[in-house]
PDB file of C-alpha atoms (C1' of nucleotides) in Angstrom:
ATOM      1  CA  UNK A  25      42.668 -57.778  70.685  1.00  0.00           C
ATOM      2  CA  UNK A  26      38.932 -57.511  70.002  1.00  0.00           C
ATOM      3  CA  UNK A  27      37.274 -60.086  67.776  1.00  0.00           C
ATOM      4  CA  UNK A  28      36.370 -57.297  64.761  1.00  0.00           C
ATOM      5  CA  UNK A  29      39.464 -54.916  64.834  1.00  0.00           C
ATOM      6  CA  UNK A  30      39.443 -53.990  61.280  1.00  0.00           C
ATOM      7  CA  UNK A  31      38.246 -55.650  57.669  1.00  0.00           C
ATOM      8  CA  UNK A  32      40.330 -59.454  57.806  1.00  0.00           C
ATOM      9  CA  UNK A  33      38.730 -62.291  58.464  1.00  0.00           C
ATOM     10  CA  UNK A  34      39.971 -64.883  55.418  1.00  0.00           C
ATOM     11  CA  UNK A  35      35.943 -66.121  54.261  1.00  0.00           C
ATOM     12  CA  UNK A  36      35.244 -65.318  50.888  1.00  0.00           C
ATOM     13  CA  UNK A  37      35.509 -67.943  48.121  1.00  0.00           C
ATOM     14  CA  UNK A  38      37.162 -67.006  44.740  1.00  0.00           C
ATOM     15  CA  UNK A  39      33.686 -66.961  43.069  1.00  0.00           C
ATOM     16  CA  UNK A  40      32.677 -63.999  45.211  1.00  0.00           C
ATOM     17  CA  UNK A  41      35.919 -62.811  44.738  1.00  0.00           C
ATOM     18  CA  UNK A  42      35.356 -62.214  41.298  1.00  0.00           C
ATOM     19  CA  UNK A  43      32.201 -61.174  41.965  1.00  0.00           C
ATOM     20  CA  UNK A  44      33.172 -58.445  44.054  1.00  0.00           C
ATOM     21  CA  UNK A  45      36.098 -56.775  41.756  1.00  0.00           C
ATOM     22  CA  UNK A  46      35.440 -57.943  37.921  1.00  0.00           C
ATOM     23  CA  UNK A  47      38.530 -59.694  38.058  1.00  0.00           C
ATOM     24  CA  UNK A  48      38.252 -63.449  36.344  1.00  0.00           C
ATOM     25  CA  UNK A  49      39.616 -66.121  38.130  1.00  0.00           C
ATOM     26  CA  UNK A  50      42.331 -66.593  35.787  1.00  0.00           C
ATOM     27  CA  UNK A  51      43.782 -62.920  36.798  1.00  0.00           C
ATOM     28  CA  UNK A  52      42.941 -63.299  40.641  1.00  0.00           C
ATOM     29  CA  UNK A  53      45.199 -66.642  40.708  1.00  0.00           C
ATOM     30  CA  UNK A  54      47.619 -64.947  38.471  1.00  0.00           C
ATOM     31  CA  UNK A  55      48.728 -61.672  40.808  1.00  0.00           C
ATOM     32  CA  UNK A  56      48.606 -64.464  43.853  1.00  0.00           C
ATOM     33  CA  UNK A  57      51.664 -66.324  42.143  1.00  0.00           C
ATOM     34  CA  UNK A  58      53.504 -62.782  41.454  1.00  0.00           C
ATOM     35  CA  UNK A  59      53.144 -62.453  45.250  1.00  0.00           C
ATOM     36  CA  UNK A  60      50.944 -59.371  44.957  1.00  0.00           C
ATOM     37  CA  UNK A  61      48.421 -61.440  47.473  1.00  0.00           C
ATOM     38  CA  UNK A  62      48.524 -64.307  49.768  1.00  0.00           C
ATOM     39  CA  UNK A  63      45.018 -65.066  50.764  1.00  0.00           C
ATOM     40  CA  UNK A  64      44.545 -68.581  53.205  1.00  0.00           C
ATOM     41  CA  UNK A  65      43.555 -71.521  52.358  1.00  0.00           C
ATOM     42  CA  UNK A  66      40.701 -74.202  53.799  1.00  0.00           C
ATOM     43  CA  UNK A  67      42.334 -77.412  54.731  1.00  0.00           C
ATOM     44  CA  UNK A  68      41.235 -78.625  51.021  1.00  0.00           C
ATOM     45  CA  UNK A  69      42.855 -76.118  49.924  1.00  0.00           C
ATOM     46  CA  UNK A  70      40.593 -73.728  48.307  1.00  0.00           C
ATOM     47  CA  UNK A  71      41.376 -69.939  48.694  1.00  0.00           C
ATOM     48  CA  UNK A  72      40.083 -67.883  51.590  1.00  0.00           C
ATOM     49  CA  UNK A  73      40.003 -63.879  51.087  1.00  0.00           C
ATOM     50  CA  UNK A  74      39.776 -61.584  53.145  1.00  0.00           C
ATOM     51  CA  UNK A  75      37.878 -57.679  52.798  1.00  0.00           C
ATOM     52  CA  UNK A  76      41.173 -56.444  53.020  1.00  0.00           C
ATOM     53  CA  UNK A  77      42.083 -59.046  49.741  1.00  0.00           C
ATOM     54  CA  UNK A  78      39.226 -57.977  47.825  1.00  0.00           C
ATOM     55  CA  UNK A  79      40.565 -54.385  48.498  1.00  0.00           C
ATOM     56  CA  UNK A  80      43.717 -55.321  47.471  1.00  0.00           C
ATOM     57  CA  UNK A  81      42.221 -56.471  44.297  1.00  0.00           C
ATOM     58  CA  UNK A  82      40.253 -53.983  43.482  1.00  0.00           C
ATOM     59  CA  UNK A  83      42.977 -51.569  44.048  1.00  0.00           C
ATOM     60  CA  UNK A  84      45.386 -53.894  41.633  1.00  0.00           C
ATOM     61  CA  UNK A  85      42.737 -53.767  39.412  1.00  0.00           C
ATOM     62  CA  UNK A  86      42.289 -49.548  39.756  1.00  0.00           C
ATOM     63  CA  UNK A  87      45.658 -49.074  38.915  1.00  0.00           C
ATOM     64  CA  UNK A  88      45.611 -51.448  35.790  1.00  0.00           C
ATOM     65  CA  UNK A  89      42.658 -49.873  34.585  1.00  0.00           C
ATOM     66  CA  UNK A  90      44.183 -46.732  34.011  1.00  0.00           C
ATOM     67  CA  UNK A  91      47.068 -47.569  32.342  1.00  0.00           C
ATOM     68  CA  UNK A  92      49.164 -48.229  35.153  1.00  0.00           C
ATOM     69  CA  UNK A  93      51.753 -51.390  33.977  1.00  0.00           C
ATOM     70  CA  UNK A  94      51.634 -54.204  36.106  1.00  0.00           C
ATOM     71  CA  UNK A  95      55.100 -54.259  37.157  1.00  0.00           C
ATOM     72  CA  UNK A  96      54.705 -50.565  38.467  1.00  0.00           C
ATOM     73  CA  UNK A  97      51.742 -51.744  40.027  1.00  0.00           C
ATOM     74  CA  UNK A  98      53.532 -54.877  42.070  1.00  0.00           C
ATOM     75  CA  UNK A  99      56.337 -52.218  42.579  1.00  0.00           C
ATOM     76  CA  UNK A 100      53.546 -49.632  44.812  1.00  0.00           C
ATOM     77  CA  UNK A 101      52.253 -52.643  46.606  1.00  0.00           C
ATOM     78  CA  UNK A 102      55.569 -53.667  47.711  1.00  0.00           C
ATOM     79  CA  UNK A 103      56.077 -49.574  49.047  1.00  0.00           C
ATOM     80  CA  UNK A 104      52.769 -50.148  50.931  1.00  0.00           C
ATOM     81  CA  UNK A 105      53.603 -53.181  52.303  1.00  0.00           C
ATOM     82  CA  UNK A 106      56.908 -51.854  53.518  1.00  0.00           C
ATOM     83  CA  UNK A 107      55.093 -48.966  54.722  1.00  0.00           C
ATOM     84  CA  UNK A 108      52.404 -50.901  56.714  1.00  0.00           C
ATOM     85  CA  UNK A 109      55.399 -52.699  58.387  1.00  0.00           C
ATOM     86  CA  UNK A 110      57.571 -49.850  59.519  1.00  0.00           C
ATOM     87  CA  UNK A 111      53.897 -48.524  61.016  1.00  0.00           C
ATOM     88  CA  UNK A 112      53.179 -51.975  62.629  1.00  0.00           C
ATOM     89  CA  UNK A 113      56.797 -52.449  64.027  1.00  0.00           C
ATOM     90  CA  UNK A 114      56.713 -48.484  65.256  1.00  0.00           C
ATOM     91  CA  UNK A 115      53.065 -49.464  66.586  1.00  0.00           C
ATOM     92  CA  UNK A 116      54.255 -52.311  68.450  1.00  0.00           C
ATOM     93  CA  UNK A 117      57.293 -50.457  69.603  1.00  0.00           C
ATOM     94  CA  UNK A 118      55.431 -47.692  71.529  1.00  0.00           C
ATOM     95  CA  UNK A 119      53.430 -50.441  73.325  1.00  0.00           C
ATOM     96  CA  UNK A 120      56.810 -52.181  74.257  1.00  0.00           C
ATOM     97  CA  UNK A 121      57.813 -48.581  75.538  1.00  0.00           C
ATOM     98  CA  UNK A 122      54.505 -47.931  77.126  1.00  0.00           C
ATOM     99  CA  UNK A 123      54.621 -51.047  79.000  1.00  0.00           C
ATOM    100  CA  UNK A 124      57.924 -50.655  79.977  1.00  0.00           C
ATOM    101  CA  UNK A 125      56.824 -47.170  81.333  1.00  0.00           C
ATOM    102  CA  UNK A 126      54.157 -48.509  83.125  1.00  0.00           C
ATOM    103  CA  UNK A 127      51.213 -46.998  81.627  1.00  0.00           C
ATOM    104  CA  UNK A 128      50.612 -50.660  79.360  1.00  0.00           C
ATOM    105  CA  UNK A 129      45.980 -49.504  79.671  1.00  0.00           C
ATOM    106  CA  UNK A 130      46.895 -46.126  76.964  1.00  0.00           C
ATOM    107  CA  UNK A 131      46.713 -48.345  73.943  1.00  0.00           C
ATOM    108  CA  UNK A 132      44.265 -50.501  72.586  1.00  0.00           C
ATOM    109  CA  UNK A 133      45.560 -50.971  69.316  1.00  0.00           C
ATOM    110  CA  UNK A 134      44.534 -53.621  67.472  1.00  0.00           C
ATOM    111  CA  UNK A 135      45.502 -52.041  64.407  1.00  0.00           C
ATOM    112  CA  UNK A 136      48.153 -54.218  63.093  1.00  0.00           C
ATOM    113  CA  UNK A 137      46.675 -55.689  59.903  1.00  0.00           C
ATOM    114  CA  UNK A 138      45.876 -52.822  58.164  1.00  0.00           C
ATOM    115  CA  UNK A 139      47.456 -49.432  58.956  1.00  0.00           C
ATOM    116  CA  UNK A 140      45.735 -46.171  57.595  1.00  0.00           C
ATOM    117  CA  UNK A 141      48.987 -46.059  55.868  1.00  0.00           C
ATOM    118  CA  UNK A 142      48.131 -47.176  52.592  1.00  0.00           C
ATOM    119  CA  UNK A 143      44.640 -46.407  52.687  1.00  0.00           C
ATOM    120  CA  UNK A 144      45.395 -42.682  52.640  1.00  0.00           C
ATOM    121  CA  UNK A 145      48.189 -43.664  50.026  1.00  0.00           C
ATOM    122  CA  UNK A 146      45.938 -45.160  47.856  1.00  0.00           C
ATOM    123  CA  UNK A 147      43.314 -42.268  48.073  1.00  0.00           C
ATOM    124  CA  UNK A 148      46.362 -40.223  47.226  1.00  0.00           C
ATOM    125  CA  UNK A 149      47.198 -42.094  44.254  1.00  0.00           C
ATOM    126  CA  UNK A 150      43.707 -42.562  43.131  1.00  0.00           C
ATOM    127  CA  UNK A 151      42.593 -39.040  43.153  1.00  0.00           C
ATOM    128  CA  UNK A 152      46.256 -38.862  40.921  1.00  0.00           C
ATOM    129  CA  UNK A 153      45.092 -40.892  38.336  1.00  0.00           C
ATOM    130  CA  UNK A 154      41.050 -39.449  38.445  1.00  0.00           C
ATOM    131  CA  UNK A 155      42.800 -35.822  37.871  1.00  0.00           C
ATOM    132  CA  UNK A 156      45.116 -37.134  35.305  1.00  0.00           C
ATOM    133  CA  UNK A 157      42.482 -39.076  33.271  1.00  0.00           C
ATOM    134  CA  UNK A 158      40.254 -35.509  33.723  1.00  0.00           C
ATOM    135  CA  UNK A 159      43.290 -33.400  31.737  1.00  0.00           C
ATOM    136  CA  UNK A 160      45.016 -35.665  29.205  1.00  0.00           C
ATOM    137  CA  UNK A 161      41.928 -37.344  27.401  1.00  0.00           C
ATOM    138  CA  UNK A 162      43.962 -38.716  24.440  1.00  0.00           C
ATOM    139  CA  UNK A 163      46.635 -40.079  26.354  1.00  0.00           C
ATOM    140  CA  UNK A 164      48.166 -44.013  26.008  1.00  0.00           C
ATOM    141  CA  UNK A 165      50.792 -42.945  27.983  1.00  0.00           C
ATOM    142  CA  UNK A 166      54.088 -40.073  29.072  1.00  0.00           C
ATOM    143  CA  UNK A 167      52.770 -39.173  32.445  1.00  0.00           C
ATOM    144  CA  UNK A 168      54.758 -41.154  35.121  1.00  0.00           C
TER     145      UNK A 168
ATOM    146  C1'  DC B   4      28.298 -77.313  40.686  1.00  0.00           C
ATOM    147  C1'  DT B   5      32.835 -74.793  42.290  1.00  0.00           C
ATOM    148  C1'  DT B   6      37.744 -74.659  42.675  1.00  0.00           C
ATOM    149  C1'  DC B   7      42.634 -76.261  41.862  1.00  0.00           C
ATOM    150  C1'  DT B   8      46.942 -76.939  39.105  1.00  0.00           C
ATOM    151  C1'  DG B   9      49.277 -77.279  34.925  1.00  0.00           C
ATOM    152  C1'  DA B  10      49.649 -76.455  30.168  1.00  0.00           C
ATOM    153  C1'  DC B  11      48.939 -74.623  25.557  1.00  0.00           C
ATOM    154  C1'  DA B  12      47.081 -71.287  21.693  1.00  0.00           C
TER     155       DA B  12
ATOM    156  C1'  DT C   7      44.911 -63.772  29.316  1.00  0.00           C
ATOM    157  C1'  DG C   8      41.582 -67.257  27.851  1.00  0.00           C
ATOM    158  C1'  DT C   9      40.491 -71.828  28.067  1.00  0.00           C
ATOM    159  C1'  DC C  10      40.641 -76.794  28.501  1.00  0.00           C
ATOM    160  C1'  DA C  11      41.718 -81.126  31.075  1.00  0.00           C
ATOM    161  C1'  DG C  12      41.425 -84.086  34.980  1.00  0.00           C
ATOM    162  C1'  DA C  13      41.061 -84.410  39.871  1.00  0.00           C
ATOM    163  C1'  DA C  14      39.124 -83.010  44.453  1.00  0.00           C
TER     164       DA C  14
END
DNA sequence: CTTCTGACA
DNA sequence: TGTCAGAA
């Protein structure tokens, strides 16, 4: 693996944190205890984040901001997740079968962390919610 | 001064 | 969710 494969690297502190996505604290540390985000910790226990937390975040807080409910919310980052795994395990699985075939040098994957997977899902999802805020202005909610 | 956990309006 | 307390 090479030392900057994609966007993790657990260094931000929750002040920059909430910096970086308009969340307050009080939210950030809130979706962390529904499991929506595990960032590290320093051995004094203060929160590390990653870039791919803060775009977890800011995607939490996307969602929220148009309309979406929380739980619905927690219930797509759960499909990502899953999603992200299946591509990880199938990733993983091809290099098994690669090596095993004795061609290990075709792959240099080192992306496990975070799969295009849910990016492109959450591009899909956010153009979804851009359209739908274009067409029904006056609209609290009835499009699910 | 910043962050943490727990608790209460 | 906001906010306050008391500790680290």
């Amino acid at each position: 693996m090479k030392s900057g494969s994609h966007s993790d690297q657990p260094s931000f502190s929750i002040g920059v944190v909430k910096e970086a996505t308009g969340l307050t604290e009080r939210r950030i540390r809130y979706y962390e205890t529904l499991g929506m985000l595990a960032p590290g910790r320093t051995q004094g226990n203060q929160r590390l984040y990653s870039q791919g937390d803060i775009d977890r975040l800011k995607y939490i807080k996307a969602l929220l901001d148009h309309g979406v409910t929380l739980k619905e919310v927690r219930a797509q980052l759960q499909q990502e997740d899953t999603a992200t795994y299946r591509h990880d395990f199938d990733e993983v699985e091809r290099d098994a079968e690669s090596y095993f075939q004795g061609k290990l040098i075709a792959r240099r994957a080192d992306v496990h962390r975070d799969s295009l997977y849910p990016l492109i899902n959450r591009q899909d999802i956010m153009r979804r919610l851009a359209r739908e805020h274009k067409d029904g202005q006056g609209d609290t909610k009835g499009d699910h």
